[in-house]
Coordinates of C-alpha atoms in Angstrom, one line a residue:
M1 CA -156.7 184.3 80.0
K2 CA -157.8 181.2 78.2
T3 CA -154.6 181.2 76.1
K4 CA -152.3 181.1 79.2
I5 CA -154.3 178.2 80.7
F6 CA -153.9 176.2 77.4
S7 CA -150.1 176.8 77.3
T8 CA -149.7 175.8 80.9
A9 CA -151.7 172.6 80.1
I10 CA -149.4 171.8 77.1
L11 CA -146.3 172.5 79.2
G12 CA -147.6 170.2 81.9
S13 CA -148.4 167.4 79.5
G14 CA -145.0 167.6 77.9
L15 CA -143.3 167.5 81.3
L16 CA -145.4 164.5 82.2
L17 CA -144.5 162.7 78.9
F18 CA -140.8 163.4 79.4
T19 CA -140.9 162.1 83.0
T20 CA -142.7 158.9 81.8
I21 CA -140.2 158.3 79.0
Y22 CA -137.3 159.1 81.3
G23 CA -138.7 156.7 84.0
C24 CA -139.1 153.8 81.5
G25 CA -135.5 154.3 80.3
N26 CA -134.2 154.1 83.8
E27 CA -136.1 150.9 84.5
E28 CA -134.7 149.3 81.3
K29 CA -131.2 150.3 82.2
K30 CA -131.8 148.9 85.7
E31 CA -133.0 145.6 84.4
E32 CA -130.1 145.3 81.9
K33 CA -127.7 146.3 84.6
K34 CA -129.3 143.7 87.0
E35 CA -129.0 141.0 84.3
V36 CA -125.3 141.7 83.6
R37 CA -124.5 141.7 87.3
A38 CA -126.3 138.5 88.1
A39 CA -123.8 136.5 90.2
I40 CA -123.1 132.9 89.1
A41 CA -121.2 130.4 91.3
T42 CA -118.0 129.2 89.7
F43 CA -115.0 127.1 90.8
V44 CA -111.4 126.6 89.6
L45 CA -110.7 123.4 87.7
K46 CA -107.9 121.3 89.2
K47 CA -106.5 117.8 89.0
D48 CA -107.2 115.1 91.6
K49 CA -106.9 111.4 92.1
L50 CA -110.3 109.6 92.0
S51 CA -110.4 106.1 93.4
T52 CA -113.6 104.2 92.7
T53 CA -115.1 100.8 93.0
L54 CA -116.7 99.0 90.0
T55 CA -119.6 96.6 90.7
L56 CA -120.2 93.9 88.2
P57 CA -122.0 90.5 88.1
G58 CA -119.9 87.4 87.8
E59 CA -120.4 83.6 87.6
L60 CA -118.9 81.0 89.8
I61 CA -117.8 77.9 88.0
A62 CA -115.9 74.8 89.0
L63 CA -112.1 75.0 88.6
Q64 CA -112.3 71.6 86.9
Q65 CA -115.4 70.1 85.3
V66 CA -115.8 67.2 82.9
D67 CA -118.6 65.3 81.2
L68 CA -117.9 61.6 81.0
Y69 CA -119.1 59.5 78.0
A70 CA -118.7 55.9 77.0
K71 CA -116.0 55.3 74.3
V72 CA -117.4 51.9 73.2
S73 CA -120.9 50.7 72.5
S74 CA -122.0 48.9 75.6
F75 CA -124.6 48.5 78.4
V76 CA -124.4 49.7 82.0
K77 CA -123.4 46.8 84.1
A78 CA -122.8 48.4 87.6
L79 CA -123.1 51.9 89.0
K80 CA -120.7 52.6 91.8
V81 CA -121.6 56.3 92.6
D82 CA -124.6 58.7 92.4
I83 CA -125.3 62.4 92.4
G84 CA -123.5 64.1 95.3
S85 CA -120.9 61.3 95.7
E86 CA -117.4 62.5 96.5
V87 CA -114.9 60.6 94.6
T88 CA -111.1 60.5 94.4
K89 CA -108.8 60.5 91.3
G90 CA -108.8 57.0 89.7
Q91 CA -111.9 55.7 91.6
L92 CA -114.1 53.3 89.7
L93 CA -117.4 55.0 88.9
M94 CA -119.1 52.5 86.6
T95 CA -118.5 49.2 84.8
L96 CA -119.9 48.5 81.3
D97 CA -120.6 45.3 79.5
A98 CA -119.9 44.6 75.8
P99 CA -120.0 40.8 75.1
E100 CA -118.5 41.2 71.6
M101 CA -115.4 42.8 73.1
N102 CA -114.6 39.5 74.8
S103 CA -114.8 37.7 71.4
Q104 CA -112.6 40.3 69.7
L105 CA -110.0 40.0 72.5
A106 CA -110.0 36.1 72.2
A107 CA -109.6 36.4 68.4
A108 CA -106.7 38.9 68.7
Q109 CA -105.0 36.6 71.3
S110 CA -105.3 33.6 68.9
R111 CA -103.8 35.6 66.0
L112 CA -101.0 36.7 68.3
K113 CA -100.2 33.1 69.3
A114 CA -100.3 31.9 65.7
Q115 CA -98.0 34.6 64.5
E116 CA -95.6 34.0 67.4
A117 CA -95.4 30.4 66.4
I118 CA -94.6 31.3 62.8
Y119 CA -91.9 33.7 63.9
T120 CA -90.4 31.2 66.2
A121 CA -90.2 28.6 63.4
S122 CA -88.6 31.1 60.9
K123 CA -86.2 32.3 63.5
A124 CA -85.1 28.7 64.3
N125 CA -84.7 27.9 60.6
Y126 CA -82.5 30.9 60.0
N127 CA -80.4 30.1 63.0
R128 CA -79.8 26.5 61.8
L129 CA -78.9 27.7 58.3
Y130 CA -76.5 30.2 59.8
E131 CA -74.7 27.7 61.9
T132 CA -74.4 25.3 59.0
S133 CA -73.2 28.0 56.6
K134 CA -70.1 28.3 58.8
T135 CA -68.9 25.2 57.1
P136 CA -67.8 26.3 53.6
G137 CA -69.8 25.0 50.7
T138 CA -72.7 23.7 52.7
I139 CA -75.3 26.5 52.4
S140 CA -75.5 29.0 49.6
T141 CA -75.5 32.7 50.3
N142 CA -78.9 33.1 48.6
D143 CA -80.6 30.5 50.8
L144 CA -79.2 32.2 53.9
D145 CA -80.4 35.6 52.7
Q146 CA -83.9 34.3 52.0
A147 CA -84.1 32.7 55.5
L148 CA -83.0 36.0 57.0
A149 CA -85.7 37.9 55.1
K150 CA -88.4 35.4 56.1
R151 CA -87.4 35.7 59.7
N152 CA -87.5 39.5 59.6
S153 CA -90.9 39.5 57.8
D154 CA -92.4 37.1 60.4
L155 CA -91.0 39.3 63.2
A156 CA -92.7 42.4 61.7
Q157 CA -96.0 40.5 61.4
F158 CA -95.6 39.3 65.0
E159 CA -95.1 42.9 66.2
A160 CA -98.1 44.1 64.3
T161 CA -100.3 41.3 65.8
K162 CA -99.0 42.1 69.2
A163 CA -100.0 45.8 68.7
A164 CA -103.5 44.8 67.5
Y165 CA -103.9 42.6 70.6
K166 CA -102.9 45.5 72.9
E167 CA -105.3 47.8 71.0
V168 CA -108.3 45.4 71.7
G169 CA -107.1 45.1 75.3
S170 CA -106.9 48.9 75.7
I171 CA -110.4 49.3 74.3
Q172 CA -111.7 46.8 76.7
N173 CA -110.3 48.9 79.5
Y174 CA -112.8 51.6 78.5
L175 CA -115.5 49.3 79.9
E176 CA -114.4 50.7 83.3
I177 CA -115.0 54.4 83.8
R178 CA -112.8 56.0 86.4
A179 CA -112.6 59.6 87.9
P180 CA -110.0 61.7 86.1
F181 CA -109.7 63.9 89.2
S182 CA -111.1 64.2 92.7
G183 CA -114.5 66.0 93.0
V184 CA -118.2 65.6 93.3
I185 CA -120.6 63.8 90.9
S186 CA -123.1 66.6 90.0
A187 CA -125.1 64.8 87.4
R188 CA -126.0 61.2 86.4
N189 CA -128.0 60.5 83.3
V190 CA -128.1 56.7 83.0
N191 CA -129.5 53.7 84.9
L192 CA -128.6 50.0 85.1
G193 CA -128.9 48.2 81.7
A194 CA -129.0 51.5 79.7
Y195 CA -127.2 51.5 76.4
V196 CA -124.3 53.9 76.1
G197 CA -121.9 54.5 73.3
P198 CA -119.9 56.9 71.2
S199 CA -122.8 57.4 68.8
G200 CA -126.5 57.1 68.7
K201 CA -129.1 57.8 71.3
G202 CA -126.9 56.5 74.1
S203 CA -124.5 59.4 73.6
E204 CA -127.0 62.3 73.8
L205 CA -126.2 63.1 77.4
P206 CA -123.0 62.4 79.5
I207 CA -123.0 59.5 81.8
F208 CA -121.7 61.6 84.7
T209 CA -120.7 65.2 85.3
L210 CA -117.7 65.5 87.6
Q211 CA -116.9 68.9 89.3
D212 CA -114.1 70.0 91.5
Q213 CA -116.2 72.0 94.0
K214 CA -113.5 72.7 96.5
N215 CA -111.8 75.0 94.1
L216 CA -113.9 77.5 92.1
R217 CA -113.1 80.2 89.6
L218 CA -115.1 83.5 89.4
A219 CA -115.4 84.7 85.8
V220 CA -116.3 88.3 85.0
S221 CA -116.1 90.5 81.9
I222 CA -114.5 94.0 82.5
P223 CA -115.7 96.8 80.2
E224 CA -113.0 98.2 77.9
V225 CA -112.8 101.6 79.7
Y226 CA -111.7 99.9 83.0
T227 CA -109.3 97.2 81.7
G228 CA -106.2 99.4 82.5
Y229 CA -106.9 99.4 86.2
L230 CA -106.6 95.7 86.9
K231 CA -103.6 93.5 87.1
L232 CA -102.7 90.0 88.3
G233 CA -102.8 89.6 92.0
D234 CA -105.3 92.4 92.7
E235 CA -107.8 91.6 95.4
V236 CA -111.5 91.8 94.9
S237 CA -114.5 91.1 97.1
F238 CA -117.8 89.6 96.2
T239 CA -121.1 88.5 97.7
V240 CA -123.8 85.9 96.7
K241 CA -127.5 86.0 97.2
S242 CA -127.7 82.9 99.3
L243 CA -125.2 84.4 101.8
P244 CA -126.0 88.1 101.8
N245 CA -124.2 88.8 105.1
E246 CA -120.9 87.3 104.1
T247 CA -118.3 89.0 102.0
F248 CA -115.7 86.8 100.2
K249 CA -112.3 87.9 99.0
A250 CA -110.1 86.5 96.3
K251 CA -107.3 87.6 93.9
V252 CA -107.2 88.0 90.2
K253 CA -105.5 84.9 88.8
R254 CA -105.9 85.1 85.0
L255 CA -106.4 87.9 82.4
S256 CA -107.5 87.0 78.9
G257 CA -105.4 89.9 77.4
A258 CA -107.9 90.5 74.7
L259 CA -111.4 92.1 74.2
D260 CA -114.5 90.1 73.4
L261 CA -115.5 91.3 69.9
R262 CA -119.2 91.2 70.8
L263 CA -119.2 92.8 74.3
R264 CA -115.9 94.8 74.0
S265 CA -114.8 93.5 77.4
E266 CA -111.9 91.5 78.8
R267 CA -112.6 88.3 80.6
I268 CA -110.8 87.8 83.9
E269 CA -110.8 84.8 86.3
I270 CA -110.4 84.8 90.0
D271 CA -109.6 81.6 91.9
V272 CA -111.8 81.0 95.0
A273 CA -110.9 78.5 97.7
N274 CA -114.1 76.7 98.7
A275 CA -113.0 73.9 101.1
N276 CA -116.3 74.1 103.2
K277 CA -118.4 74.1 100.0
A278 CA -120.4 77.2 101.0
L279 CA -120.3 78.3 97.4
L280 CA -121.7 76.3 94.6
P281 CA -120.8 76.3 90.9
G282 CA -123.3 78.3 88.8
M283 CA -123.9 80.9 91.5
V284 CA -124.1 84.5 90.3
A285 CA -121.9 86.8 92.4
E286 CA -121.8 90.6 92.8
I287 CA -118.2 91.6 92.5
N288 CA -116.7 94.8 93.9
I289 CA -113.5 95.7 92.0
P290 CA -111.4 98.5 93.4
L291 CA -110.2 100.9 90.7
P292 CA -107.2 102.8 92.2
A293 CA -106.1 106.2 90.8
N294 CA -103.1 105.6 88.6
A295 CA -102.6 109.3 87.8
S296 CA -104.2 112.7 88.5
T297 CA -107.1 113.7 86.3
F298 CA -109.6 116.5 86.1
V299 CA -112.4 115.8 88.6
I300 CA -115.5 117.8 89.1
A301 CA -118.8 117.6 90.9
K302 CA -121.5 115.8 88.9
K303 CA -123.8 118.8 89.1
A304 CA -121.2 120.8 87.2
L305 CA -121.6 118.6 84.2
L306 CA -124.3 119.6 81.7
D307 CA -126.0 116.6 80.2
T308 CA -127.9 117.5 77.0
S309 CA -129.4 115.7 74.0
E310 CA -126.3 116.8 72.0
G311 CA -123.8 115.4 74.5
L312 CA -121.9 116.2 77.7
Y313 CA -120.7 119.8 78.3
I314 CA -119.2 122.1 80.9
L315 CA -119.5 125.9 80.9
R316 CA -116.3 127.9 81.2
A317 CA -116.2 131.5 82.2
E318 CA -113.9 133.6 79.9
N319 CA -113.9 137.4 80.2
N320 CA -117.3 137.4 81.9
K321 CA -118.7 135.3 78.9
L322 CA -119.8 131.7 78.9
V323 CA -118.0 129.2 76.6
K324 CA -119.5 125.8 76.0
V325 CA -116.9 123.0 76.0
A326 CA -117.7 119.3 75.0
V327 CA -116.2 116.7 77.3
K328 CA -116.1 113.0 77.8
K329 CA -116.9 111.3 81.1
G330 CA -114.5 108.8 82.8
R331 CA -114.9 107.1 86.2
E332 CA -117.4 108.4 88.6
T333 CA -118.5 108.1 92.3
D334 CA -121.7 109.1 93.9
D335 CA -121.0 112.9 93.6
K336 CA -117.8 113.2 91.5
V337 CA -116.8 112.4 87.9
E338 CA -113.7 112.4 85.8
I339 CA -113.8 114.6 82.6
F340 CA -111.6 114.7 79.5
G341 CA -111.6 117.4 76.8
D342 CA -110.2 120.7 75.7
I343 CA -109.7 121.9 79.3
K344 CA -106.7 122.9 81.4
E345 CA -105.9 123.4 85.0
G346 CA -107.1 126.8 86.3
D347 CA -110.1 127.1 84.1
K348 CA -113.0 128.8 85.8
L349 CA -116.1 126.6 85.4
I350 CA -119.8 127.2 86.3
A351 CA -120.7 125.2 89.4
E352 CA -124.3 124.5 88.5
P353 CA -124.9 125.0 84.8
T354 CA -128.4 124.9 83.2
E355 CA -129.7 124.6 79.7
E356 CA -130.9 128.2 79.8
M357 CA -127.2 129.3 80.0
H358 CA -126.1 129.7 76.4
E359 CA -122.8 130.3 74.6
G360 CA -121.6 133.9 74.8
M361 CA -123.9 134.9 77.7
T362 CA -122.6 137.7 79.9
I363 CA -122.1 136.8 83.5
N364 CA -120.6 138.1 86.7
P365 CA -118.7 135.0 88.0

């Protein structure tokens, strides 16, 4: 009787152990099966045209701007304009005084008159000898040649003296400073009686700064990756902080055609009409540059791009396995981005990849 009870107990224990092992195996298989069949959202890669807008800071500068200095050492005699004065081309801005220039001009004029008298005498002497030489035997050929040489030499000296006189007169004209173009005086750095000149302390700062404020140019540097999207005549819009509710529009007028070696960007200039002077040179503008799509490229949602410390990747589903593909990023909008790499149209990509998803992982797309 005792033996039967013991056998039954052993049999019962074995059955229980088998059931437990069998149950654990089923659970593991269920978990494995559940992991393999986990559904992951995917989408099919296709080409699209992505039009974006690039926002960059730019600087407004005067279309024409010049710093005016004195060419000769002199003193300020009269100021005709001041800061903010609107001037026209050729208008007198300032007169200078250089007393020694008057003496130099008088001396040059005296030398000119003296040389003119010498030339007049040698010319008259040659003419008399020439008329006399018409009578055979009266004047030797040698005397006539020497008189001709003397006349030509005096003529050359007279022309040189005349040029020297004009030079002194031209330098004296620099005592009057006139506007080279129409614009606005934006800076004045001298007062009456101040010394000015081409060298020394009087030349540290310009006498005047003249700007053409009715015509401005907007300068901006375009990063290398975007240089292929802009061409002459393209219209851009911009705003300035002083007029936040106004949007200004202008067209691209000049392209440098080369990249700055330091910034790796191309400088472009945009002409801006400013007849009402609402904009001022030196203002910083926020420029919105449209970048139209020139060709179809691969465009995906930003959340489909995996950004890791090793670089940018997308996860591609191939035969229910994950393949990690390195890509480069192009233009982007708020929710979309261009990608370039070893990809082709029709690839099945993971819609929302995570760093937990690894190469070769089994999925159910």
